[in-house]
Amino acid sequence: MKDKSQWYRFISHGFIHGDMTHLLFNMLTLYFFGKNVEVIFFYLFGNIYIYPLFYLSALVFSSLPSYSKNKNNPHYSALGASGAVSAILFTTILFDPWQTILLKFIIPIPAILFAIGYVYYSHTMSKRGTDNIGHDAHLYGALFGIIFPVVFKPGLISIFIEQLSHPRFLN
């Protein structure tokens, strides 16, 4: 990528998937959480272009760690929208940490607990590096999903902490 000046691949990889399962999980997550983030961003920023800017920026940002590790490996390739989709999921969690997420579409758990498990699993699997999945992209996408809105609206941190201190299931 570096040697051939194929910088467009920081974006284009998000529109190619390894198989139908990979595509299905990304698109289902995008479907269930994307509209919420789009509406919230329009409310916060008053601009319909922030959401696509966020998504495309998340594709790039989530790719940087893998690119940095593999920039001199001509055989390395990465594909999928998982980093950007993780960003959308974690932005949703930032705005509503106690919402219910269905783990494997069956088990209801609070989003914040899902987030903790997701980060732990992605970090652990990234260190192992044995399954040909871009766990770094998942982690950095999740991080971007928190950082992007907070950079523009720092007050979101105190709202998030306030929400964390009042779990819905205790009411």
PDB file of C-alpha atoms in Angstrom:
ATOM      1  CA  MET A   1       0.000   0.000   0.000  1.00  0.00           C
ATOM      2  CA  LYS A   2       2.753   2.411   0.983  1.00  0.00           C
ATOM      3  CA  ASP A   3       5.030   1.603  -1.937  1.00  0.00           C
ATOM      4  CA  LYS A   4       2.259   1.792  -4.526  1.00  0.00           C
ATOM      5  CA  SER A   5       0.658   4.940  -3.057  1.00  0.00           C
ATOM      6  CA  GLN A   6      -2.658   3.139  -2.611  1.00  0.00           C
ATOM      7  CA  TRP A   7      -3.881   5.389   0.193  1.00  0.00           C
ATOM      8  CA  TYR A   8      -7.485   4.982  -0.955  1.00  0.00           C
ATOM      9  CA  ARG A   9      -7.347   1.536   0.657  1.00  0.00           C
ATOM     10  CA  PHE A  10      -7.719   3.183   4.085  1.00  0.00           C
ATOM     11  CA  ILE A  11     -11.345   3.733   2.998  1.00  0.00           C
ATOM     12  CA  SER A  12     -12.034   1.064   0.368  1.00  0.00           C
ATOM     13  CA  HIS A  13     -11.288  -1.850   2.719  1.00  0.00           C
ATOM     14  CA  GLY A  14     -14.500  -0.986   4.574  1.00  0.00           C
ATOM     15  CA  PHE A  15     -16.606  -1.908   1.561  1.00  0.00           C
ATOM     16  CA  ILE A  16     -15.125  -5.392   1.056  1.00  0.00           C
ATOM     17  CA  HIS A  17     -15.780  -8.352   3.359  1.00  0.00           C
ATOM     18  CA  GLY A  18     -14.232 -11.793   3.659  1.00  0.00           C
ATOM     19  CA  ASP A  19     -17.500 -13.719   3.609  1.00  0.00           C
ATOM     20  CA  MET A  20     -21.243 -13.351   4.033  1.00  0.00           C
ATOM     21  CA  THR A  21     -21.104 -13.893   7.813  1.00  0.00           C
ATOM     22  CA  HIS A  22     -18.623 -11.042   8.217  1.00  0.00           C
ATOM     23  CA  LEU A  23     -20.783  -8.783   6.057  1.00  0.00           C
ATOM     24  CA  LEU A  24     -23.996  -9.857   7.826  1.00  0.00           C
ATOM     25  CA  PHE A  25     -22.706  -9.141  11.340  1.00  0.00           C
ATOM     26  CA  ASN A  26     -21.350  -5.743  10.322  1.00  0.00           C
ATOM     27  CA  MET A  27     -24.523  -4.749   8.499  1.00  0.00           C
ATOM     28  CA  LEU A  28     -26.822  -5.947  11.311  1.00  0.00           C
ATOM     29  CA  THR A  29     -24.824  -3.954  13.847  1.00  0.00           C
ATOM     30  CA  LEU A  30     -24.858  -0.941  11.545  1.00  0.00           C
ATOM     31  CA  TYR A  31     -28.614  -1.350  11.080  1.00  0.00           C
ATOM     32  CA  PHE A  32     -29.407  -1.627  14.799  1.00  0.00           C
ATOM     33  CA  PHE A  33     -27.088   1.125  16.038  1.00  0.00           C
ATOM     34  CA  GLY A  34     -26.272   3.381  13.083  1.00  0.00           C
ATOM     35  CA  LYS A  35     -29.554   5.263  12.917  1.00  0.00           C
ATOM     36  CA  ASN A  36     -29.292   6.153  16.634  1.00  0.00           C
ATOM     37  CA  VAL A  37     -25.850   7.658  16.131  1.00  0.00           C
ATOM     38  CA  GLU A  38     -26.967   9.480  12.993  1.00  0.00           C
ATOM     39  CA  VAL A  39     -29.908  11.072  14.859  1.00  0.00           C
ATOM     40  CA  ILE A  40     -27.806  11.930  17.932  1.00  0.00           C
ATOM     41  CA  PHE A  41     -25.085  13.521  15.800  1.00  0.00           C
ATOM     42  CA  PHE A  42     -27.642  15.593  13.909  1.00  0.00           C
ATOM     43  CA  TYR A  43     -29.132  16.747  17.220  1.00  0.00           C
ATOM     44  CA  LEU A  44     -25.702  17.564  18.696  1.00  0.00           C
ATOM     45  CA  PHE A  45     -24.053  19.082  15.648  1.00  0.00           C
ATOM     46  CA  GLY A  46     -27.004  20.189  13.499  1.00  0.00           C
ATOM     47  CA  ASN A  47     -25.330  18.820  10.394  1.00  0.00           C
ATOM     48  CA  ILE A  48     -26.195  15.733   8.351  1.00  0.00           C
ATOM     49  CA  TYR A  49     -22.606  15.412   7.114  1.00  0.00           C
ATOM     50  CA  ILE A  50     -21.076  14.692  10.522  1.00  0.00           C
ATOM     51  CA  TYR A  51     -22.260  11.076  10.533  1.00  0.00           C
ATOM     52  CA  PRO A  52     -20.669  10.078   7.191  1.00  0.00           C
ATOM     53  CA  LEU A  53     -17.538  12.020   8.172  1.00  0.00           C
ATOM     54  CA  PHE A  54     -17.490  10.087  11.456  1.00  0.00           C
ATOM     55  CA  TYR A  55     -17.933   6.743   9.678  1.00  0.00           C
ATOM     56  CA  LEU A  56     -15.221   7.338   7.078  1.00  0.00           C
ATOM     57  CA  SER A  57     -12.847   8.752   9.706  1.00  0.00           C
ATOM     58  CA  ALA A  58     -13.464   5.660  11.835  1.00  0.00           C
ATOM     59  CA  LEU A  59     -12.517   3.441   8.877  1.00  0.00           C
ATOM     60  CA  VAL A  60      -9.196   5.255   8.581  1.00  0.00           C
ATOM     61  CA  PHE A  61      -8.458   5.562  12.310  1.00  0.00           C
ATOM     62  CA  SER A  62      -9.226   1.907  13.049  1.00  0.00           C
ATOM     63  CA  SER A  63      -6.843   0.841  10.252  1.00  0.00           C
ATOM     64  CA  LEU A  64      -3.818   2.757  11.498  1.00  0.00           C
ATOM     65  CA  PRO A  65      -2.496   0.230  14.073  1.00  0.00           C
ATOM     66  CA  SER A  66      -2.593  -2.689  11.621  1.00  0.00           C
ATOM     67  CA  TYR A  67      -1.076  -0.542   8.898  1.00  0.00           C
ATOM     68  CA  SER A  68       1.700   0.543  11.241  1.00  0.00           C
ATOM     69  CA  LYS A  69       2.484  -3.080  12.177  1.00  0.00           C
ATOM     70  CA  ASN A  70       2.325  -4.403   8.619  1.00  0.00           C
ATOM     71  CA  LYS A  71       3.337  -1.532   6.333  1.00  0.00           C
ATOM     72  CA  ASN A  72       6.445  -3.394   5.178  1.00  0.00           C
ATOM     73  CA  ASN A  73       4.658  -6.710   4.648  1.00  0.00           C
ATOM     74  CA  PRO A  74       3.539  -6.875   1.002  1.00  0.00           C
ATOM     75  CA  HIS A  75       1.411  -9.967   1.745  1.00  0.00           C
ATOM     76  CA  TYR A  76      -0.706  -8.351   4.460  1.00  0.00           C
ATOM     77  CA  SER A  77      -4.251  -7.350   3.651  1.00  0.00           C
ATOM     78  CA  ALA A  78      -7.188  -6.238   5.748  1.00  0.00           C
ATOM     79  CA  LEU A  79     -10.822  -5.888   4.855  1.00  0.00           C
ATOM     80  CA  GLY A  80     -14.186  -5.173   6.388  1.00  0.00           C
ATOM     81  CA  ALA A  81     -16.035  -2.372   8.095  1.00  0.00           C
ATOM     82  CA  SER A  82     -15.658  -3.782  11.612  1.00  0.00           C
ATOM     83  CA  GLY A  83     -13.561  -0.887  12.909  1.00  0.00           C
ATOM     84  CA  ALA A  84     -16.091   1.732  11.810  1.00  0.00           C
ATOM     85  CA  VAL A  85     -18.992  -0.420  12.984  1.00  0.00           C
ATOM     86  CA  SER A  86     -17.281  -0.768  16.380  1.00  0.00           C
ATOM     87  CA  ALA A  87     -17.051   3.016  16.491  1.00  0.00           C
ATOM     88  CA  ILE A  88     -20.797   3.291  15.918  1.00  0.00           C
ATOM     89  CA  LEU A  89     -21.521   0.682  18.575  1.00  0.00           C
ATOM     90  CA  PHE A  90     -19.321   2.404  21.159  1.00  0.00           C
ATOM     91  CA  THR A  91     -20.759   5.826  20.393  1.00  0.00           C
ATOM     92  CA  THR A  92     -24.172   4.329  21.119  1.00  0.00           C
ATOM     93  CA  ILE A  93     -22.843   2.936  24.402  1.00  0.00           C
ATOM     94  CA  LEU A  94     -21.382   6.335  25.293  1.00  0.00           C
ATOM     95  CA  PHE A  95     -24.844   7.877  24.966  1.00  0.00           C
ATOM     96  CA  ASP A  96     -26.768   5.070  26.682  1.00  0.00           C
ATOM     97  CA  PRO A  97     -24.505   2.731  28.692  1.00  0.00           C
ATOM     98  CA  TRP A  98     -27.369   0.854  30.370  1.00  0.00           C
ATOM     99  CA  GLN A  99     -29.314   0.036  27.232  1.00  0.00           C
ATOM    100  CA  THR A 100     -29.826  -3.660  26.626  1.00  0.00           C
ATOM    101  CA  ILE A 101     -27.734  -5.403  24.011  1.00  0.00           C
ATOM    102  CA  LEU A 102     -28.599  -8.940  22.996  1.00  0.00           C
ATOM    103  CA  LEU A 103     -25.437 -11.020  23.131  1.00  0.00           C
ATOM    104  CA  LYS A 104     -25.616 -13.517  20.264  1.00  0.00           C
ATOM    105  CA  PHE A 105     -29.142 -12.151  19.670  1.00  0.00           C
ATOM    106  CA  ILE A 106     -30.381 -14.049  22.739  1.00  0.00           C
ATOM    107  CA  ILE A 107     -28.814 -12.992  26.047  1.00  0.00           C
ATOM    108  CA  PRO A 108     -29.785  -9.496  27.255  1.00  0.00           C
ATOM    109  CA  ILE A 109     -26.930  -7.634  28.955  1.00  0.00           C
ATOM    110  CA  PRO A 110     -26.266  -3.976  29.770  1.00  0.00           C
ATOM    111  CA  ALA A 111     -24.315  -2.284  26.983  1.00  0.00           C
ATOM    112  CA  ILE A 112     -21.551  -1.171  29.348  1.00  0.00           C
ATOM    113  CA  LEU A 113     -20.882  -4.788  30.362  1.00  0.00           C
ATOM    114  CA  PHE A 114     -20.860  -5.794  26.712  1.00  0.00           C
ATOM    115  CA  ALA A 115     -18.341  -2.998  26.060  1.00  0.00           C
ATOM    116  CA  ILE A 116     -16.039  -4.208  28.835  1.00  0.00           C
ATOM    117  CA  GLY A 117     -16.169  -7.779  27.536  1.00  0.00           C
ATOM    118  CA  TYR A 118     -15.682  -6.632  23.942  1.00  0.00           C
ATOM    119  CA  VAL A 119     -12.593  -4.585  24.792  1.00  0.00           C
ATOM    120  CA  TYR A 120     -11.141  -7.387  26.930  1.00  0.00           C
ATOM    121  CA  TYR A 121     -11.741 -10.023  24.250  1.00  0.00           C
ATOM    122  CA  SER A 122     -10.431  -7.841  21.413  1.00  0.00           C
ATOM    123  CA  HIS A 123      -7.318  -6.910  23.388  1.00  0.00           C
ATOM    124  CA  THR A 124      -6.624 -10.531  24.354  1.00  0.00           C
ATOM    125  CA  MET A 125      -7.140 -11.849  20.834  1.00  0.00           C
ATOM    126  CA  SER A 126      -5.082  -9.038  19.331  1.00  0.00           C
ATOM    127  CA  LYS A 127      -2.136 -10.023  21.508  1.00  0.00           C
ATOM    128  CA  ARG A 128      -2.485 -13.661  20.428  1.00  0.00           C
ATOM    129  CA  GLY A 129      -2.780 -12.769  16.747  1.00  0.00           C
ATOM    130  CA  THR A 130      -3.734 -16.293  15.762  1.00  0.00           C
ATOM    131  CA  ASP A 131      -7.157 -16.023  14.130  1.00  0.00           C
ATOM    132  CA  ASN A 132      -6.714 -13.715  11.110  1.00  0.00           C
ATOM    133  CA  ILE A 133      -9.229 -11.202  12.502  1.00  0.00           C
ATOM    134  CA  GLY A 134      -8.433  -7.498  12.807  1.00  0.00           C
ATOM    135  CA  HIS A 135      -8.921  -7.177  16.555  1.00  0.00           C
ATOM    136  CA  ASP A 136      -6.811  -4.005  16.528  1.00  0.00           C
ATOM    137  CA  ALA A 137      -9.370  -2.460  14.184  1.00  0.00           C
ATOM    138  CA  HIS A 138     -12.137  -3.420  16.612  1.00  0.00           C
ATOM    139  CA  LEU A 139     -10.289  -1.834  19.537  1.00  0.00           C
ATOM    140  CA  TYR A 140      -9.311   1.347  17.749  1.00  0.00           C
ATOM    141  CA  GLY A 141     -12.760   1.656  16.217  1.00  0.00           C
ATOM    142  CA  ALA A 142     -14.270   1.414  19.705  1.00  0.00           C
ATOM    143  CA  LEU A 143     -11.821   4.033  20.953  1.00  0.00           C
ATOM    144  CA  PHE A 144     -12.675   6.323  18.049  1.00  0.00           C
ATOM    145  CA  GLY A 145     -16.369   5.905  18.820  1.00  0.00           C
ATOM    146  CA  ILE A 146     -15.733   7.407  22.258  1.00  0.00           C
ATOM    147  CA  ILE A 147     -13.141  10.030  21.304  1.00  0.00           C
ATOM    148  CA  PHE A 148     -14.854  11.588  18.265  1.00  0.00           C
ATOM    149  CA  PRO A 149     -18.008  12.855  20.006  1.00  0.00           C
ATOM    150  CA  VAL A 150     -16.127  13.821  23.188  1.00  0.00           C
ATOM    151  CA  VAL A 151     -13.607  15.952  21.278  1.00  0.00           C
ATOM    152  CA  PHE A 152     -16.449  18.081  19.928  1.00  0.00           C
ATOM    153  CA  LYS A 153     -18.664  17.931  23.028  1.00  0.00           C
ATOM    154  CA  PRO A 154     -16.468  17.407  26.136  1.00  0.00           C
ATOM    155  CA  GLY A 155     -19.531  17.653  28.387  1.00  0.00           C
ATOM    156  CA  LEU A 156     -20.510  14.178  27.184  1.00  0.00           C
ATOM    157  CA  ILE A 157     -18.024  12.698  29.654  1.00  0.00           C
ATOM    158  CA  SER A 158     -19.937  14.024  32.660  1.00  0.00           C
ATOM    159  CA  ILE A 159     -23.244  12.889  31.143  1.00  0.00           C
ATOM    160  CA  PHE A 160     -21.790   9.398  30.609  1.00  0.00           C
ATOM    161  CA  ILE A 161     -20.518   9.233  34.208  1.00  0.00           C
ATOM    162  CA  GLU A 162     -23.883  10.453  35.491  1.00  0.00           C
ATOM    163  CA  GLN A 163     -25.648   7.730  33.520  1.00  0.00           C
ATOM    164  CA  LEU A 164     -23.236   5.093  34.794  1.00  0.00           C
ATOM    165  CA  SER A 165     -24.009   6.069  38.377  1.00  0.00           C
ATOM    166  CA  HIS A 166     -27.736   5.451  37.848  1.00  0.00           C
ATOM    167  CA  PRO A 167     -28.224   1.963  36.410  1.00  0.00           C
ATOM    168  CA  ARG A 168     -31.749   1.483  35.104  1.00  0.00           C
ATOM    169  CA  PHE A 169     -32.136  -1.961  36.598  1.00  0.00           C
ATOM    170  CA  LEU A 170     -31.808  -0.470  40.125  1.00  0.00           C
ATOM    171  CA  ASN A 171     -34.775   1.895  39.624  1.00  0.00           C
TER     172      ASN A 171
END
